[in-house]
Coordinates of C-alpha atoms in Angstrom, one line a residue:
Chain A
M14 CA 76.6 104.5 172.6
P15 CA 79.5 102.8 170.4
S16 CA 78.4 99.6 169.4
R17 CA 75.9 101.4 167.5
L18 CA 78.9 103.4 166.1
I19 CA 80.2 100.0 165.2
T20 CA 77.2 99.4 163.5
T21 CA 76.3 102.2 161.9
T22 CA 79.5 102.6 160.0
L23 CA 79.5 98.8 158.9
V24 CA 76.4 99.1 157.4
L25 CA 77.2 102.7 155.7
S26 CA 80.1 101.6 154.2
L27 CA 78.7 98.3 153.1
V28 CA 76.1 100.8 151.8
L29 CA 77.8 102.6 150.1
G30 CA 80.4 99.8 148.6
A31 CA 77.3 97.8 147.1
S32 CA 75.8 101.4 145.0
F33 CA 78.5 101.1 142.6
P34 CA 79.3 99.5 139.9
V35 CA 82.0 97.0 139.3
L36 CA 84.9 99.6 136.7
C37 CA 84.8 97.3 133.7
A38 CA 88.2 97.8 131.9
T39 CA 88.4 98.3 127.8
A40 CA 90.7 96.7 126.3
Q41 CA 94.2 98.9 124.6
F42 CA 97.0 97.3 122.4
K43 CA 100.5 99.1 122.6
D44 CA 101.0 101.1 118.9
Q45 CA 103.0 99.0 116.2
K46 CA 105.7 101.8 115.0
V47 CA 105.4 100.5 110.9
L48 CA 108.2 101.5 108.2
V49 CA 106.3 100.7 104.7
L50 CA 109.1 100.3 102.4
P51 CA 108.0 101.9 98.8
I52 CA 106.3 99.6 96.4
R53 CA 109.0 97.3 94.3
E54 CA 108.0 98.0 90.7
L55 CA 109.0 94.3 88.8
V56 CA 106.1 94.8 86.3
H57 CA 108.4 96.0 83.8
S58 CA 108.8 93.3 80.7
C59 CA 112.7 92.0 80.7
D60 CA 112.0 92.4 76.7
D61 CA 112.8 95.5 77.3
L62 CA 115.9 95.3 79.7
F63 CA 118.0 96.8 76.5
S64 CA 116.5 99.5 75.3
P65 CA 117.6 103.2 75.0
H66 CA 113.6 104.4 76.8
P67 CA 113.4 104.1 80.3
P68 CA 110.1 102.4 81.6
P69 CA 107.1 104.0 81.9
S70 CA 106.0 105.2 84.9
G71 CA 103.2 102.9 86.4
D72 CA 100.8 102.9 89.2
A73 CA 103.4 102.1 92.3
V74 CA 104.2 105.5 93.3
Q75 CA 100.5 106.1 93.0
L76 CA 99.6 102.7 95.2
G77 CA 102.4 102.4 97.3
R78 CA 101.5 106.6 98.4
F79 CA 98.0 104.7 99.1
L80 CA 99.1 102.0 101.1
Q81 CA 100.9 103.4 103.6
Q82 CA 97.9 106.2 104.0
Q83 CA 95.7 102.2 104.6
V84 CA 98.7 101.3 107.3
T85 CA 98.6 104.4 109.0
L86 CA 94.7 104.0 108.9
A87 CA 94.8 101.1 110.8
Q88 CA 94.5 100.8 114.5
Y89 CA 97.2 101.0 116.7
T90 CA 99.4 101.7 114.2
K91 CA 101.9 104.3 113.7
T92 CA 104.1 104.3 110.6
I93 CA 107.1 106.2 109.5
S94 CA 107.2 108.5 106.6
Y95 CA 109.9 106.4 103.9
S96 CA 111.5 109.7 102.8
K97 CA 112.1 111.5 106.6
F98 CA 112.8 107.6 108.1
R99 CA 115.8 107.7 104.8
S100 CA 116.9 111.3 105.5
E101 CA 117.0 110.1 109.2
L102 CA 118.9 107.1 108.5
A103 CA 121.5 109.1 106.0
G104 CA 122.0 112.0 108.6
S105 CA 122.5 108.3 111.5
A106 CA 126.4 108.7 112.8
S107 CA 128.5 105.9 111.2
Y108 CA 126.5 106.3 107.9
K109 CA 129.2 109.3 106.4
E110 CA 132.2 106.9 107.4
K111 CA 130.8 104.0 106.1
L112 CA 129.3 105.4 102.9
V113 CA 133.4 106.9 101.7
L114 CA 134.9 103.6 102.7
G115 CA 132.4 101.8 101.0
R116 CA 132.4 103.8 97.8
E117 CA 136.5 104.1 97.3
R118 CA 136.1 100.6 97.6
Y119 CA 133.8 100.8 94.3
L120 CA 136.0 102.8 92.3
L121 CA 138.8 100.8 93.8
A122 CA 137.5 98.0 91.9
K123 CA 136.5 99.8 89.8
E124 CA 140.0 100.8 88.5
L125 CA 141.1 97.5 89.0
Y126 CA 138.9 95.9 86.7
R127 CA 139.8 98.1 83.7
E128 CA 143.7 96.8 84.8
L129 CA 141.8 93.3 84.3
R130 CA 142.8 91.9 88.1
Q131 CA 139.1 91.1 88.6
T132 CA 139.7 88.5 91.4
E133 CA 140.7 92.0 93.3
A134 CA 138.2 94.0 92.2
E135 CA 135.6 91.4 92.7
D136 CA 137.7 91.3 96.3
N137 CA 136.5 94.9 96.5
L138 CA 133.3 94.7 95.5
L139 CA 132.5 92.3 98.0
R140 CA 134.0 94.8 101.3
S141 CA 132.3 97.3 99.3
I142 CA 128.8 95.8 99.5
R143 CA 130.4 95.0 103.2
F144 CA 130.8 98.6 104.1
L145 CA 127.6 99.5 102.8
Q146 CA 125.2 96.5 104.0
Q147 CA 126.0 98.1 107.2
I148 CA 124.2 101.5 106.8
F149 CA 120.8 99.4 105.4
Y150 CA 122.3 101.6 101.9
E151 CA 120.0 99.6 99.8
L152 CA 116.6 101.8 101.9
V153 CA 118.9 105.4 100.3
E154 CA 120.6 104.5 97.2
P155 CA 119.2 101.0 96.1
E156 CA 120.1 102.1 92.2
A157 CA 123.7 103.0 93.5
L158 CA 123.9 99.2 95.1
A159 CA 122.4 98.3 92.1
E160 CA 125.3 99.3 90.5
I161 CA 128.0 97.7 92.2
Y162 CA 126.0 94.5 92.3
L163 CA 126.1 94.2 88.5
L164 CA 129.7 95.4 88.3
L165 CA 130.2 92.1 90.7
G166 CA 128.3 89.8 88.5
V167 CA 130.2 91.4 85.6
T168 CA 133.4 90.1 87.4
R169 CA 132.3 87.1 88.0
M170 CA 131.2 86.5 84.5
E171 CA 135.1 86.4 83.6
L172 CA 136.3 85.0 86.1
G173 CA 134.0 82.4 84.9
R174 CA 131.4 81.5 88.0
K175 CA 128.4 81.7 86.4
A176 CA 126.2 80.4 89.3
E177 CA 127.7 83.5 91.5
A178 CA 127.7 86.0 88.6
H179 CA 123.6 84.4 88.1
L180 CA 122.6 85.8 92.0
A181 CA 125.0 89.4 91.3
F182 CA 122.2 90.3 88.6
K183 CA 119.6 89.2 90.4
K184 CA 120.0 91.2 93.5
A185 CA 121.2 94.4 91.1
M186 CA 117.4 93.5 89.2
F187 CA 116.2 93.5 92.2
L188 CA 116.9 96.3 93.8
N189 CA 116.8 98.6 90.5
P190 CA 114.0 96.9 88.6
R191 CA 114.1 100.0 85.9
L192 CA 117.1 98.8 85.5
R193 CA 118.7 100.1 81.5
I194 CA 121.6 98.5 80.1
Q195 CA 123.0 99.2 76.6
R196 CA 122.6 97.1 74.3
G197 CA 126.3 95.4 73.4
Y198 CA 128.4 97.3 76.3
Y199 CA 128.6 93.8 77.7
P200 CA 129.5 91.1 76.2
E201 CA 127.3 89.0 74.7
P202 CA 127.5 86.4 77.1
V203 CA 126.9 89.0 80.0
E204 CA 124.6 90.4 78.2
Q205 CA 121.9 86.6 78.2
A206 CA 123.4 86.3 81.5
L207 CA 121.8 89.6 82.4
S208 CA 118.6 88.5 80.5
I209 CA 118.2 85.4 82.4
A210 CA 118.8 87.1 85.9
C211 CA 116.5 89.9 85.1
E212 CA 113.3 87.0 84.3
D213 CA 114.5 84.6 87.9
S214 CA 113.7 88.3 89.5
R215 CA 110.2 88.8 88.2
R216 CA 109.4 84.9 89.3
S217 CA 110.7 84.8 92.1
V218 CA 109.2 87.8 93.9
G219 CA 108.2 85.7 97.0
S220 CA 111.6 84.2 98.0
I221 CA 113.0 87.8 97.8
S222 CA 110.5 89.7 100.0
F223 CA 113.5 88.9 102.9
E224 CA 116.2 88.0 101.7
D225 CA 118.4 88.0 105.4
V226 CA 115.8 88.0 108.1
D227 CA 118.5 88.4 110.7
R228 CA 119.9 91.4 109.0
A229 CA 116.5 93.4 108.7
L230 CA 115.5 92.1 112.6
Q231 CA 119.1 93.1 114.0
F232 CA 117.5 97.0 111.7
M233 CA 114.5 97.0 113.4
K234 CA 115.9 96.5 116.5
N235 CA 118.2 99.0 115.6
W236 CA 115.6 101.6 115.0
K237 CA 112.7 100.3 117.4
L238 CA 110.5 99.6 114.4
D239 CA 107.8 96.8 115.0
A240 CA 107.3 95.6 111.9
I241 CA 108.9 96.1 108.2
L242 CA 105.7 96.0 105.3
I243 CA 107.5 95.5 102.1
S244 CA 105.4 94.8 98.8
I245 CA 106.4 94.0 95.5
L246 CA 104.2 95.3 92.6
S247 CA 104.6 92.4 89.4
K248 CA 103.0 90.9 86.6
R249 CA 102.1 87.2 86.1
E250 CA 100.6 86.4 83.0
E251 CA 99.7 89.4 81.9
K252 CA 98.2 90.1 85.4
T253 CA 99.4 92.7 87.8
T254 CA 99.7 91.1 91.5
L255 CA 101.0 93.1 94.3
F256 CA 102.5 91.1 96.8
L257 CA 102.3 92.3 100.0
G258 CA 104.7 90.8 103.2
V259 CA 105.6 92.1 106.9
L260 CA 108.0 91.3 109.1
D261 CA 107.8 91.0 112.4
R262 CA 110.2 91.8 115.3
R263 CA 109.1 89.8 118.6
S264 CA 107.4 86.9 116.4
R265 CA 110.9 87.1 114.5
S266 CA 109.9 86.1 111.5
V267 CA 107.3 86.9 109.0
V268 CA 104.1 87.2 109.8
Y269 CA 101.5 89.0 107.3
R270 CA 102.4 87.1 103.5
E271 CA 99.4 87.9 100.8
T272 CA 99.6 88.2 97.0
I273 CA 97.0 89.8 95.8
T274 CA 95.7 90.3 92.0
L275 CA 95.2 93.7 91.0
A276 CA 92.5 94.9 88.5
G277 CA 89.7 97.2 87.3
S278 CA 90.4 101.0 88.0
M279 CA 92.2 102.6 90.4
E280 CA 89.7 102.4 92.9
E281 CA 89.0 99.2 92.4
K282 CA 92.8 98.3 92.9
E283 CA 92.4 101.0 96.2
A284 CA 89.6 99.1 97.9
Q285 CA 91.9 95.1 97.1
I286 CA 95.0 96.9 99.3
S287 CA 92.3 98.1 101.8
R288 CA 90.7 95.1 102.0
A289 CA 94.3 93.2 102.8
V290 CA 95.3 95.6 104.8
G291 CA 92.4 95.2 106.7
R292 CA 93.5 91.3 107.2
W293 CA 96.8 91.8 108.0
S294 CA 95.5 94.5 111.4
A295 CA 93.3 92.1 112.4
C296 CA 95.7 88.9 111.9
T297 CA 97.9 91.0 113.9
A298 CA 98.6 90.1 117.5
R299 CA 99.6 92.9 119.3
D300 CA 100.9 93.6 122.8
S301 CA 98.4 94.9 125.3
I302 CA 98.5 98.0 127.7
Q303 CA 97.9 96.9 131.2
P304 CA 95.5 99.2 132.3
R305 CA 97.4 101.8 135.1
L306 CA 96.4 100.5 138.1
E307 CA 94.1 102.7 139.6
E308 CA 91.9 101.9 136.3
R309 CA 92.1 98.4 137.3
H310 CA 91.1 98.3 141.1
R311 CA 87.5 99.3 142.0
Y312 CA 87.9 96.7 145.2
V313 CA 90.3 96.6 147.7
F314 CA 90.8 93.5 150.6
S315 CA 93.3 92.7 152.4
A316 CA 94.5 90.4 155.6
A317 CA 97.8 91.2 157.5
Y318 CA 99.9 90.0 160.9
Q319 CA 99.9 93.6 163.2
Q320 CA 102.5 94.1 165.3
M321 CA 101.9 97.2 167.6
A322 CA 103.5 98.6 170.6
Y323 CA 101.6 101.6 172.7
L324 CA 104.0 104.7 173.2
S325 CA 102.2 105.1 176.1
Y326 CA 101.2 102.3 178.3
P327 CA 100.2 101.3 182.0
T328 CA 103.4 98.8 182.5
R329 CA 107.1 99.6 183.1
S330 CA 108.0 98.8 179.7
I331 CA 106.8 99.3 176.6
L332 CA 103.6 97.0 176.2
N333 CA 103.3 94.6 172.7
T334 CA 100.7 93.3 171.1
T335 CA 100.3 91.2 168.3
G336 CA 97.2 89.7 165.9
F337 CA 95.3 90.1 162.3
S338 CA 94.6 93.5 160.2
F339 CA 91.5 92.5 157.9
E340 CA 90.9 96.0 155.4
S341 CA 88.5 96.7 153.1
G342 CA 88.4 99.2 150.5
F343 CA 86.4 100.7 148.3
F344 CA 87.3 103.3 145.4
L345 CA 85.5 106.1 144.2
L346 CA 87.4 107.7 142.4
R347 CA 90.6 106.5 140.8
N348 CA 93.4 107.7 143.6
F349 CA 90.5 108.3 146.1
A350 CA 89.0 105.3 148.1
L351 CA 86.9 104.6 151.1
V352 CA 88.4 102.1 153.7
A353 CA 87.6 100.1 157.2
K354 CA 89.4 98.4 159.2
A355 CA 89.0 96.1 161.7
Q356 CA 91.6 94.7 164.4
F357 CA 92.2 92.3 167.1
T358 CA 95.5 91.8 168.6
S359 CA 95.8 90.2 172.2
S360 CA 99.3 91.8 174.3
L361 CA 102.9 89.5 174.8
P362 CA 104.7 89.7 178.2
D363 CA 105.9 92.5 178.4
R364 CA 109.1 93.7 180.4
F365 CA 108.6 92.8 183.4
G366 CA 105.7 90.9 183.8
D367 CA 103.4 93.9 184.9
M368 CA 100.6 92.7 182.8
L369 CA 99.1 90.1 184.8
S370 CA 96.3 88.9 182.5
P371 CA 96.7 89.6 178.6
L372 CA 95.0 92.4 176.9
T373 CA 93.2 91.5 174.4
S374 CA 91.6 94.4 172.0
F375 CA 89.1 96.0 168.8
R376 CA 89.9 98.5 166.9
L377 CA 87.4 99.5 163.7
I378 CA 88.9 102.2 161.4
L379 CA 87.1 104.2 158.7
G380 CA 88.3 106.6 156.5
P381 CA 89.5 107.8 152.8
A382 CA 92.2 106.8 151.5
F383 CA 94.5 108.8 148.5
S384 CA 96.8 107.2 147.4
V385 CA 99.4 107.0 143.9
S386 CA 100.5 104.2 141.7
G387 CA 102.8 102.7 138.9
D388 CA 102.3 99.5 137.2
W389 CA 102.9 97.5 139.7
W390 CA 102.3 99.4 143.1
R391 CA 99.9 101.4 145.4
L392 CA 101.4 103.7 148.2
Y393 CA 98.2 105.2 149.7
V394 CA 97.7 107.2 153.9
V395 CA 94.4 107.3 155.5
P396 CA 93.3 109.5 157.8
G397 CA 90.9 107.9 159.5
A398 CA 88.5 108.1 163.0
E399 CA 88.8 104.9 165.5
V400 CA 87.0 103.2 167.8
H401 CA 89.0 100.7 170.1
M402 CA 87.8 98.7 172.3
L403 CA 89.9 96.6 175.1
G404 CA 89.4 94.0 176.7
A405 CA 89.4 94.2 181.1
F406 CA 92.6 93.5 182.3
S407 CA 95.1 93.7 185.7
T408 CA 99.1 95.1 186.4
S409 CA 100.8 94.6 188.8
S410 CA 104.8 95.7 189.9
D411 CA 105.4 94.0 192.8
P412 CA 106.6 90.8 192.1
D413 CA 104.8 89.4 194.5
C414 CA 101.6 90.0 192.9
K415 CA 102.8 87.6 189.6
F416 CA 104.7 84.8 191.3
Y417 CA 102.2 83.2 193.4
K418 CA 99.2 81.6 192.7
K419 CA 95.8 83.2 193.0
D420 CA 93.8 82.5 196.2
S421 CA 96.8 81.3 197.5
D422 CA 98.4 81.3 200.9
G423 CA 101.9 82.8 199.6
F424 CA 99.4 85.6 196.9
E425 CA 97.1 86.8 200.3
A426 CA 100.4 87.0 202.7
M427 CA 102.7 89.0 199.7
C428 CA 100.1 90.9 197.7
P429 CA 98.1 92.7 199.5
G430 CA 94.6 94.2 196.7
G431 CA 96.4 97.3 196.1
Q432 CA 99.1 96.3 194.2
I433 CA 96.6 95.3 191.4
K434 CA 95.3 97.8 189.0
K435 CA 92.3 96.6 187.6
Y436 CA 90.9 97.8 184.1
P437 CA 87.3 97.5 183.2
V438 CA 86.7 96.9 179.3
T439 CA 87.0 100.2 178.0
F440 CA 86.0 102.3 174.8
L441 CA 88.6 104.6 173.4
G442 CA 88.2 107.3 170.7
G443 CA 90.6 108.6 168.3
V444 CA 91.8 109.2 165.3
N445 CA 94.1 107.3 162.9
V446 CA 96.8 108.0 160.3
S447 CA 98.3 105.2 158.5
L448 CA 100.7 104.9 155.7
G449 CA 101.0 101.5 153.7
A450 CA 102.4 100.1 150.0
Q451 CA 100.6 97.1 147.7
F452 CA 103.0 95.6 145.5
F453 CA 101.2 93.6 142.7
F454 CA 102.8 90.3 142.1
S455 CA 99.8 89.4 139.5
N456 CA 97.1 91.5 138.3
R457 CA 94.8 90.7 141.1
L458 CA 97.2 89.8 143.9
F459 CA 99.7 92.1 146.3
L460 CA 101.4 92.0 149.3
S461 CA 101.6 94.5 151.4
T462 CA 102.8 96.5 154.2
A463 CA 101.9 99.2 156.6
L464 CA 102.2 101.9 159.5
S465 CA 100.4 103.5 161.5
I466 CA 100.0 105.1 164.8
S467 CA 96.8 106.4 167.0
T468 CA 96.1 109.0 169.2
Y469 CA 92.7 108.9 171.8
F470 CA 91.1 111.3 172.6
M471 CA 87.9 109.9 174.5
P472 CA 87.5 109.2 176.8
F473 CA 88.1 112.5 177.7
D474 CA 89.2 112.2 181.0
R475 CA 92.0 110.5 180.7
S476 CA 91.3 107.9 182.4
I477 CA 92.8 105.1 180.8
E478 CA 97.3 105.4 180.6
M479 CA 97.5 103.6 177.1
N480 CA 98.0 105.5 174.3
F481 CA 99.7 106.0 171.0
P482 CA 99.5 103.1 169.6
V483 CA 102.4 102.2 166.7
A484 CA 101.4 99.5 164.4
V485 CA 103.2 97.5 161.4
E486 CA 101.5 95.2 159.6
A487 CA 102.9 92.8 157.0
G488 CA 100.6 90.8 154.7
G489 CA 98.7 90.4 151.8
G490 CA 95.4 90.7 149.5
I491 CA 93.3 90.9 146.4
A492 CA 92.1 93.9 144.5
F493 CA 89.6 93.8 141.4
Chain B
M26 CA 107.3 71.5 169.3
I27 CA 107.4 73.2 165.7
P28 CA 106.8 76.9 166.1
S29 CA 104.5 78.1 163.4
K30 CA 105.2 80.9 161.5
I31 CA 103.2 84.0 163.4
Q32 CA 105.2 82.9 166.9
V33 CA 108.7 83.5 164.9
L34 CA 107.5 86.5 163.3
G35 CA 106.2 87.7 166.7
C36 CA 109.5 86.7 168.3
L37 CA 111.5 88.6 165.8
A38 CA 109.0 91.3 166.0
V39 CA 109.3 91.8 170.1
I40 CA 113.4 91.2 169.7
L41 CA 113.4 93.9 167.3
L42 CA 111.0 96.1 169.6
G43 CA 114.2 95.0 171.8
C44 CA 112.4 93.1 174.5
S45 CA 115.2 90.1 175.4
S46 CA 115.9 87.8 178.4
G47 CA 118.9 88.3 180.0
P48 CA 119.8 86.2 183.3
N49 CA 118.2 85.8 185.8
V50 CA 117.4 83.2 188.5
D51 CA 113.7 81.9 187.9
G52 CA 113.2 78.7 188.8
V53 CA 114.7 76.2 191.8
W54 CA 117.3 76.2 193.3
Q55 CA 118.6 73.9 195.7
T56 CA 121.6 73.3 197.9
P57 CA 123.5 70.2 197.5
S58 CA 121.6 66.6 198.5
S59 CA 124.7 64.6 199.0
D60 CA 126.5 66.5 200.9
T61 CA 126.7 67.4 203.8
P62 CA 123.7 68.9 205.5
V63 CA 124.2 72.6 206.0
S64 CA 124.3 73.6 209.3
L65 CA 121.4 77.4 209.7
D66 CA 121.8 76.6 213.9
A67 CA 122.0 81.0 213.6
L68 CA 119.3 81.2 211.7
F69 CA 116.9 78.5 212.9
P70 CA 118.4 76.7 216.2
G71 CA 118.8 73.1 215.7
Y72 CA 118.7 73.1 211.7
D73 CA 120.6 70.8 210.1
G74 CA 119.4 70.2 206.9
R75 CA 118.9 71.0 203.0
L76 CA 117.5 74.4 201.5
Q77 CA 115.6 74.8 197.8
L78 CA 114.6 78.6 196.6
A79 CA 111.7 78.6 194.5
L80 CA 111.7 81.9 192.3
G81 CA 110.8 83.9 190.1
Q82 CA 112.1 86.6 188.8
Y83 CA 110.4 89.6 187.1
G84 CA 112.6 92.7 185.7
K85 CA 115.7 93.0 188.4
D86 CA 112.9 92.2 190.9
V87 CA 112.7 88.4 192.6
A88 CA 109.8 87.0 194.7
G89 CA 109.7 83.8 195.9
T90 CA 110.3 81.3 198.9
L91 CA 112.6 79.6 200.6
R92 CA 112.4 76.0 202.1
L93 CA 113.9 74.3 204.6
Y94 CA 114.2 69.9 204.6
T95 CA 115.9 67.3 206.6
T96 CA 117.4 64.4 204.8
A97 CA 115.2 64.6 201.3
F98 CA 113.4 67.4 199.4
S99 CA 110.1 66.8 199.5
L100 CA 107.2 68.0 201.5
S101 CA 107.0 64.2 204.4
H102 CA 110.6 65.8 204.3
Q103 CA 110.0 69.5 205.6
F104 CA 111.4 71.1 208.3
E105 CA 109.4 70.8 210.9
T106 CA 109.2 74.0 212.9
C107 CA 109.5 77.3 210.8
P108 CA 109.6 75.0 207.2
C109 CA 108.8 78.1 204.9
A110 CA 110.1 82.0 204.7
Y111 CA 109.2 84.9 202.0
V112 CA 111.4 85.9 199.8
E113 CA 111.6 90.2 200.2
R114 CA 112.6 92.6 198.5
G115 CA 114.4 90.3 195.7
E116 CA 116.4 92.0 193.6
F117 CA 119.0 90.1 190.4
Q118 CA 121.1 92.9 189.6
G119 CA 124.9 92.9 188.5
N120 CA 124.7 89.3 188.9
V121 CA 123.9 88.7 192.2
F122 CA 121.0 88.6 194.1
T123 CA 119.8 89.8 197.3
F124 CA 117.1 89.4 198.9
S125 CA 115.4 89.4 203.0
F126 CA 113.4 86.6 204.7
E127 CA 111.7 86.7 208.0
A128 CA 112.7 83.5 209.8
C129 CA 110.3 81.7 213.0
G130 CA 110.6 84.6 215.5
G131 CA 110.4 87.7 213.5
N132 CA 114.0 87.6 212.9
R133 CA 115.1 89.1 209.9
F134 CA 118.1 88.2 207.6
I135 CA 119.2 89.0 204.7
G136 CA 121.0 86.6 201.6
V137 CA 123.6 88.2 199.5
F138 CA 124.3 85.3 196.4
E139 CA 126.2 85.6 193.5
K140 CA 125.3 83.8 190.4
G141 CA 128.0 81.9 188.2
D142 CA 129.0 78.4 187.5
D143 CA 130.0 74.7 188.4
G144 CA 131.1 73.8 184.6
D145 CA 127.0 71.7 185.2
N146 CA 125.2 73.7 186.8
E147 CA 124.3 77.2 187.2
T148 CA 125.3 78.1 190.9
L149 CA 124.2 81.0 193.3
R150 CA 126.9 81.3 196.1
G151 CA 126.7 83.6 199.4
V152 CA 125.8 83.5 202.7
I153 CA 123.3 84.6 205.0
Q154 CA 123.8 87.9 206.7
D155 CA 122.1 89.6 210.3
E156 CA 120.6 92.6 208.8
K157 CA 124.0 94.6 210.3
G158 CA 125.9 92.4 207.2
V159 CA 127.3 90.0 209.7
P160 CA 127.7 86.8 208.1
L161 CA 126.0 83.9 209.9
T162 CA 126.7 81.0 207.9
E163 CA 129.2 79.2 206.2
E164 CA 129.1 79.6 202.1
L165 CA 126.4 77.9 200.3
T166 CA 126.0 77.1 197.2
F167 CA 122.5 76.4 195.5
A168 CA 122.5 74.8 192.0
R169 CA 119.5 75.2 189.4
V170 CA 117.4 72.3 189.3
G171 CA 114.5 73.3 187.7
D172 CA 112.6 76.6 185.3
D173 CA 109.3 77.9 185.9
N174 CA 107.8 74.6 184.5
Q175 CA 109.1 72.7 187.8
I176 CA 107.5 75.9 190.2
L177 CA 104.3 75.3 188.9
E178 CA 103.9 71.7 188.1
E179 CA 105.4 71.3 191.5
E180 CA 103.2 74.1 193.5
L181 CA 105.5 75.9 194.8
N182 CA 103.9 79.2 194.1
Q183 CA 101.2 78.5 196.1
G184 CA 103.4 80.8 199.2
C185 CA 103.9 79.3 202.9
P186 CA 101.3 77.4 204.6
A187 CA 99.5 79.8 206.9
D188 CA 100.1 78.4 210.2

């Protein structure tokens, strides 16, 4: 009868296991947090630099809005509204303090410049820029920062350092492409330098996209941005081109750089932008999201070394056994599985040597498992039904029955038959409760540990004196 | 022999579960073969020779045999009459080993020995008394000469041959 029970339960678990398909998890990726900066419009001709009229409004605003929309629609991408970002940036703790310091330095530099103390003026302008750079002022008030660079360029011109003045003018032109200079306000050489810087800024679109990558990366780290997309609208030989560049924080480099020539109607331009965004999105390396443990695995197999102690035992001291446990589990639901365990154990010598022969046993446990899991761990409890087959063994508390060799004169003389208690092969039935943990060190492999206790109800006559085995297990396994 | 990992784990677990072996009298113990033969005339009339204990300890319980030899510890030198007696009610507690044995003629004697150390060997020092506690011998000293393996190899766990 018990052997039929074991066979039936084993077959049942195998049939159940085979009838469910293997779980196939689809790949998931983490959202990338992208800041899309407004399109910088470098389309205005430098011939109009000294024009009294402001430059006409182009398509930049509309195209910028469309670009932002397209990036937002891209899969696994989360964009931040530039206006919201700008107000957050301006509202940050150190912003006001640094702004005041930067502005004060600028006003002081202006005073010094008026007093023809150019060297001191330059020094204060550079300090002002340093303060303002710390708060990424160019993203909040680029036009105001352009003014500072303009004065820096003029000061350097007057100090006779034309090359450095050129860089400052170029930066001013880049920060504020709509900059207009009143003709005659500055001396002729300054006007000439401004014109050259303007032309230069219009030509070197790609190279000025991320001037200081380290600073940009620091900025991204501070604001937990994964990428910054910058776009520059410019004109090349009467053709309008849009430069797109993406700086990626993880790879610490510009991961995407493309210049597209915009032509045709607004719809056609938008289509071109849409395709460019699609190309960027397709080529972007993304961090995959590891599915939760319970979503990853359906089958679990493990083997463990087991140490067991019977709390109720037929010897004078506690009876320990050692052996191996083999476990298989099949997840029917995320946190619910069917588990079957097969365990083989052999007794260790007891303290008084009362076990005259080692006890070997085999037990089968079948039950549901309820689990909770994290990214790399799983805890479970298995209340199960147990069938335990104990091999034949004998015990005695008489030292003479232990010392003398069986069938020897000494054994016959000193160990009368009644001093030895013999136990035939016995089947015990009861319940087992197991608490366990699995620690995954790779996607599929894990180390495991478990603690369990059983109680036996059968045989009902309590003819066997062994009960309440407590077991600890340590091992490992595979899940898939 | 290098123990396997499983054996090491098993031993660790056994130790953790509180099973450890303390001092014991397991093994083979003999009176010195070089010294003057022990006189046990009060126990075995005419006996003048050497004694050997082969003991197995289980908890505090001790079983084994007491054998008498003439000049050397070998079968060919066993005492002619009653060369062997069973250790009965043997106990090792508080470093003292006590047992009783029945000599030829049905007389029962009690051995009381304290476990010690003479620097080189573990020893059992004591006397054999009658049932009233009167010492019948001068102080005897047994030195450990072997363990369980020797008992098995020399088949000292066979008991005393039936007459």
